[in-house]
XYZ file of C-alpha atoms in Angstrom:
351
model
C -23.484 121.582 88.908
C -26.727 120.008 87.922
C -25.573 119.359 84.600
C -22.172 117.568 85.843
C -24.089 115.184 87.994
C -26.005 114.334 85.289
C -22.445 113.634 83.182
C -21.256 111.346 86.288
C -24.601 109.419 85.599
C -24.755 108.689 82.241
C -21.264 107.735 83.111
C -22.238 105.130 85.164
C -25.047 104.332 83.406
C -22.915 103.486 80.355
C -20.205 101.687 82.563
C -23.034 99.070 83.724
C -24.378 98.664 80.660
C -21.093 97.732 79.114
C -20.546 95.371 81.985
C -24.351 93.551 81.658
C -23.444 93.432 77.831
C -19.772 91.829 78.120
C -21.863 89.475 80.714
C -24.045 88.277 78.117
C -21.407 87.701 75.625
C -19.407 84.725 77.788
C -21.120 81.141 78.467
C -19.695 78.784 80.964
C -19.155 75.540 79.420
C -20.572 72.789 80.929
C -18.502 70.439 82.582
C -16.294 67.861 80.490
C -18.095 63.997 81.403
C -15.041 61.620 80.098
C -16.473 59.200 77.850
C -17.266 55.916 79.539
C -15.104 52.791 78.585
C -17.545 49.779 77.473
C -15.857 46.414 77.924
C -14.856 45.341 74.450
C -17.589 42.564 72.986
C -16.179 39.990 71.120
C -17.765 40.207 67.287
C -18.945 36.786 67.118
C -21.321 34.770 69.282
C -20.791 31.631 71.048
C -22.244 28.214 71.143
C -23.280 25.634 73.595
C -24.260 22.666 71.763
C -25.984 20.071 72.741
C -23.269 17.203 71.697
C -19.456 17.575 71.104
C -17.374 15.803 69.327
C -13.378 15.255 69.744
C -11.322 15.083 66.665
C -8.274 12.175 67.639
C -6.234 10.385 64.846
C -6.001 7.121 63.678
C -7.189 4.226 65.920
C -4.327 2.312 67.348
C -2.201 5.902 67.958
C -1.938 7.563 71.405
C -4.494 10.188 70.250
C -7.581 8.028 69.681
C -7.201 6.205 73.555
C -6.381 9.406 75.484
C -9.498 11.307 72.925
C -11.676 8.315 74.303
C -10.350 9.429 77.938
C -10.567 13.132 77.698
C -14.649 12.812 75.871
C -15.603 10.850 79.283
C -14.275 13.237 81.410
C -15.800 16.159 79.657
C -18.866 14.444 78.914
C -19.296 13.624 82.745
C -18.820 17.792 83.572
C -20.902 19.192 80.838
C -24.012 16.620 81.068
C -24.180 16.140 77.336
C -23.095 13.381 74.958
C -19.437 13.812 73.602
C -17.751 11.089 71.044
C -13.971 10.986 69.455
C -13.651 10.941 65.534
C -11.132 9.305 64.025
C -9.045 11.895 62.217
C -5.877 12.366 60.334
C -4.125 13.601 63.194
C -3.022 17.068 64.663
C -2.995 19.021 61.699
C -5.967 17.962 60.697
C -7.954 18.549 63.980
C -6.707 22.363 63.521
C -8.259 22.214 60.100
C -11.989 20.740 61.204
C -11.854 23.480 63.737
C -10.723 25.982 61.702
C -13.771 24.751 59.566
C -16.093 24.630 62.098
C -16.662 20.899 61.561
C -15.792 19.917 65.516
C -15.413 21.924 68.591
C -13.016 19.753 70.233
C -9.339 18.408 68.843
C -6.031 17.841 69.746
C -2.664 18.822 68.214
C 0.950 19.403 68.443
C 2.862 22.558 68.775
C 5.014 22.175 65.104
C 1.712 22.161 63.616
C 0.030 24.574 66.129
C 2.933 27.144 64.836
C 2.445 26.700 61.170
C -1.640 26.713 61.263
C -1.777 29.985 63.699
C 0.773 31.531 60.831
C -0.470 30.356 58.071
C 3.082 28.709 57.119
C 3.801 25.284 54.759
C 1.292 24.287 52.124
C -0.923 22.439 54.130
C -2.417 25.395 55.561
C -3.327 27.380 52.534
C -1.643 30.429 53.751
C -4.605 30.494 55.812
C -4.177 31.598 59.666
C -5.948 29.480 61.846
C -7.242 32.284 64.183
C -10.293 30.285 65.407
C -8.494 27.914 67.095
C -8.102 28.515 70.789
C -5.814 26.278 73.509
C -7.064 24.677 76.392
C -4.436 22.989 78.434
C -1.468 20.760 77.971
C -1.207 17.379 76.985
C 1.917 15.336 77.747
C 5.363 14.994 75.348
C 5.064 13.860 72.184
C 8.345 11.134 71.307
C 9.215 10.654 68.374
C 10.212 6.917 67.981
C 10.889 4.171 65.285
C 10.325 0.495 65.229
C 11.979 -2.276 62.899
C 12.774 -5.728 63.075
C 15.934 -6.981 64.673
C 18.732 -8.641 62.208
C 17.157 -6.285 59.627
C 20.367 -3.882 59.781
C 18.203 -1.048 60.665
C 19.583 0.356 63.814
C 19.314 3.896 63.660
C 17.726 6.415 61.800
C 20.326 6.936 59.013
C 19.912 3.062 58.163
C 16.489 3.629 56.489
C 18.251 5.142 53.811
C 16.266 3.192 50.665
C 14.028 1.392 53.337
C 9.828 1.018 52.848
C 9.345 3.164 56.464
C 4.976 3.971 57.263
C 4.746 7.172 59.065
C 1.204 7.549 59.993
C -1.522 9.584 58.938
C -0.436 12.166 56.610
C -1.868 14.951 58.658
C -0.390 13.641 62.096
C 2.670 14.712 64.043
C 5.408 12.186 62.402
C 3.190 12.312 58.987
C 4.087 15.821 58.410
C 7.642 16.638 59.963
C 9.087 12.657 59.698
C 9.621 13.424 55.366
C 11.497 16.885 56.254
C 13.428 15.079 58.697
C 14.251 12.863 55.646
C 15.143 15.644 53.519
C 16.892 17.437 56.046
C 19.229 14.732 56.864
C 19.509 13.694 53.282
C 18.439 10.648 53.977
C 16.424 8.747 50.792
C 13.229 6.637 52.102
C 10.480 5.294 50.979
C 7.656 6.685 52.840
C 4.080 5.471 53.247
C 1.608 7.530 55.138
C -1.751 5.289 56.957
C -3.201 4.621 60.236
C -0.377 3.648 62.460
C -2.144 0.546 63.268
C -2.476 -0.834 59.489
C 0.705 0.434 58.840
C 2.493 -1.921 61.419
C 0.106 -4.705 60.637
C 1.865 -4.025 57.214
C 4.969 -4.192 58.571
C 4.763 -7.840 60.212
C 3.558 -8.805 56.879
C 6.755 -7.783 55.380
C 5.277 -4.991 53.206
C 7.552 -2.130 55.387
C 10.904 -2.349 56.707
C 10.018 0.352 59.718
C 7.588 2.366 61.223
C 7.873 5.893 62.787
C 5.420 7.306 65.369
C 5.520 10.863 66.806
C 3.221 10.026 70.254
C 2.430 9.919 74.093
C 3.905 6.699 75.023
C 3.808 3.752 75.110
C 2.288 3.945 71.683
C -0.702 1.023 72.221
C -0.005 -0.449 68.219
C 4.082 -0.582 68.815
C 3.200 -2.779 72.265
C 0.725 -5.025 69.919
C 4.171 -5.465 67.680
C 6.240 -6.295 70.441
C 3.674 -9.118 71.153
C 3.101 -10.573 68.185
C 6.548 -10.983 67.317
C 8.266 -11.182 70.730
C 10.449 -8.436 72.812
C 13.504 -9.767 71.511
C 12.758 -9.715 67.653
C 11.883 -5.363 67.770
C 14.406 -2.591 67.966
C 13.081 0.596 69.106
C 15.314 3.476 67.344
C 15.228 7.770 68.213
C 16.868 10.909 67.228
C 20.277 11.865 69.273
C 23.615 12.707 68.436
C 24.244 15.220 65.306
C 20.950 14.703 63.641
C 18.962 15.398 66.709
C 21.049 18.794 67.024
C 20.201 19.480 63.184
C 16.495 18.888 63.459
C 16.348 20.943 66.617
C 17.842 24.035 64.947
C 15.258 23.441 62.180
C 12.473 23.322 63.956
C 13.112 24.850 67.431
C 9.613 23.115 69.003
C 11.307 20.430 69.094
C 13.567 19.542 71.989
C 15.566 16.081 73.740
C 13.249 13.686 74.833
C 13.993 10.265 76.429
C 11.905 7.495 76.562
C 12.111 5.298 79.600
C 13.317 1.766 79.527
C 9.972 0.671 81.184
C 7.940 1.534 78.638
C 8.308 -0.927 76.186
C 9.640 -4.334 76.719
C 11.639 -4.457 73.641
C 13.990 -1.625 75.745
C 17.114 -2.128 77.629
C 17.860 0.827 78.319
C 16.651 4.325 77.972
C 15.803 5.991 74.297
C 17.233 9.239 73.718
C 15.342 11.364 71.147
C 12.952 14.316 70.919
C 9.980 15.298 71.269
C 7.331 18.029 71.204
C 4.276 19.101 73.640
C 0.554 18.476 72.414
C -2.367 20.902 73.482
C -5.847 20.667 73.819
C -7.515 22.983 71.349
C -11.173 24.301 70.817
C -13.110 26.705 68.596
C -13.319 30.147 69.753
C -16.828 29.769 69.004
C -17.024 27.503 72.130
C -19.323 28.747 75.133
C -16.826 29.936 77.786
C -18.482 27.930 80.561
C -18.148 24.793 78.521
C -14.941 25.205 78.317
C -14.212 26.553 81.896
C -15.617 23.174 83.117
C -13.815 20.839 80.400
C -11.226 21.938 81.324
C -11.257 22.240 85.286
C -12.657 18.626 84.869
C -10.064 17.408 83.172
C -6.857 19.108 85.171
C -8.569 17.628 88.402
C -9.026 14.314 87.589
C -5.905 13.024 86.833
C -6.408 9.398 87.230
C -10.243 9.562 84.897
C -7.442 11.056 82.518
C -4.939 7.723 82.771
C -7.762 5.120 82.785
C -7.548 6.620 78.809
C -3.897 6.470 78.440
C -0.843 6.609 80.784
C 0.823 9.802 78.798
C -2.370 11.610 80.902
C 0.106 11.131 83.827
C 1.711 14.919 81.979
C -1.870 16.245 81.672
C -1.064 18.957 84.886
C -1.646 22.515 84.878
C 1.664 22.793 86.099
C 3.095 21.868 82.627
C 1.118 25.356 81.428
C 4.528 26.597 80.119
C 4.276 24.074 77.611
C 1.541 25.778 75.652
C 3.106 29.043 74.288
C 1.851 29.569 70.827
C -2.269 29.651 70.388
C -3.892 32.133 72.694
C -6.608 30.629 75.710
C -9.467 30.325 75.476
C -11.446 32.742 77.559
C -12.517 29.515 79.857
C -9.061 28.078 79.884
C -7.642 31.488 80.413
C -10.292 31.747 83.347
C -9.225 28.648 85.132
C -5.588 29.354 85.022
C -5.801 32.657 86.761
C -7.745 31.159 89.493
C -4.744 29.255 89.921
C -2.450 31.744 90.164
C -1.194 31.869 86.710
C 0.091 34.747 85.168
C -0.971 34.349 81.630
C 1.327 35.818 78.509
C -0.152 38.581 76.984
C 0.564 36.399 73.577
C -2.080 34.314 74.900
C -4.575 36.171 75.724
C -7.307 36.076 73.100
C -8.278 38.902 71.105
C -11.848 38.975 72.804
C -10.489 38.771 76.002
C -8.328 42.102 75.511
């Protein structure tokens, strides 16, 4: 007896001791903490100079007067000293940018497309991914001037004609010669600062001049003056042509240019046109930018006292400006408005 109650103790002995050992054998993991989610930080650092500087165009071009306007504005919001450049235009302003030479520019979207892509030779296969949109502009119409009893009437008659199409770098400078080629039509083009170019032309040195701009275009108004309403034609893009060039270069759409806006006009203009942005370096400080451009959306009139083609310079032409990402100011401004904002546009650091 005694020895089977010491059997049913060793038993259960053993049994504990198998159960203290399998105890000591499992761990109870700690529990699982997910990973917090940082914000992303962009990899570069901004700026907030203590000047800025606009890049325009040529003087006498839309550009250069509503630059002039825009640098007052944003000089009155930021507190600091900002001045225009004189420039080669739109393409160029994405370049100095690009470059890190200005802050501040202005372009078009044809050229907007090609720089953010890295498309046509002018870009050196080189993306412009510094450049960042602000806000829209106004149309851009494209638009000819020659003089009347010259036989040029439309755009098909410059065929072996001396025609200036400003800066090389600007709106009409780079697409006017594929329009050319395009439509097969042989010119002679000359590329300058609109306003030498059609002091060129009233001393018989060019048969036409084309201008890609807000309107009215300040050095085409000078012509009509010097040489009297009467003795200009103003010519556009409709018809056939303006159908071709459209399914070229599908930033382009109809325009017309009121009869009011140049005295030369009897009637309206039909021809096409193409939006212009405000652009910036990415590099910019955000609230710079977040003021420049509150400031300038909310002052309409400051805007016009630069140039009347400010009168389209309204947040509510934001659809306009579909191809370079906001900046994160802009993009800040436009969603206090209630904007829904593309996620194309929204800037890598901003994601």
């Amino acid at each position: 007896m005694r020895k089977k109650s010491l059997l049913i103790v060793f038993c259960i002995s053993m049994l504990v001791l198998m159960l203290a050992l399998a105890g000591c054998g499992k761990t109870t993991a700690p529990p699982v903490t997910p990973p917090v989610q940082e914000p992303e930080v962009p990899d570069f650092e901004t700026v907030a100079p203590s000047n800025l500087t606009v890049g325009t165009a040529s003087v006498g071009g839309t550009y250069y007067l509503y630059g002039q306007g825009w640098a007052n504005v944003a000089q009155e919001a930021l507190g600091i000293p900002v001045s225009v450049e004189v420039t080669d235009g739109p393409n160029h302003n994405l370049i100095l940018i690009q470059d890190g030479e200005i802050m501040l520019g202005m372009t078009t979207m044809g050229p907007a497309y090609e720089a953010w892509n890295g498309l046509e030779a002018w870009t050196g296969g080189l993306e412009h991914t510094d450049v960042r949109s602000l806000f829209p502009m106004y149309n851009t119409y494209v638009h000819y001037i020659a003089d009347a009893g010259k036989g040029i009437n439309s755009l098909r008659d410059m065929e072996g004609k001396r025609v200036g199409l400003g800066p090389s770098a600007g709106t009409i400078g780079t697409f006017g010669p594929r329009f050319f080629d395009l439509l097969g039509i042989n010119a002679n083009v000359q590329h300058g600062g609109i306003g030498d170019l059609v002091e060129n032309q009233g001393d018989g040195l060019l048969d036409a001049n084309g201008f890609a701009a807000g309107i009215p275009v300040s050095a085409f108004v000078q012509y009509e003056v010097t040489k009297g309403p009467q003795n200009v034609v103003f010519i556009g893009i409709d018809g056939e042509d303006r159908e071709t060039i459209k399914a070229e270069y599908p930033y382009f759409s109809n325009a017309i240019i009121p009869a009011d806006k140049y005295a030369s006009l009897n009637e309206d203009l039909q021809t096409i046109g193409v939006w212009n942005v405000a652009i910036a370096s990415k590099f910019l400080d955000e609230e710079y930018v977040y003021k420049i451009v509150k400031a300038t959306l909310e002052n309409n009139q400051a805007m016009m006292d630069g140039h009347a083609a400010a009168v389209e310079t309204l947040a509510e032409n934001f659809e306009y400006m579909d191809i370079i990402p906001l900046h994160p100011g802009a993009m800040r401004y436009f969603q206090e408005k209630g904007y829904t904002i593309p996620a194309h546009l929204i800037p890598p650091e901003a994601k």
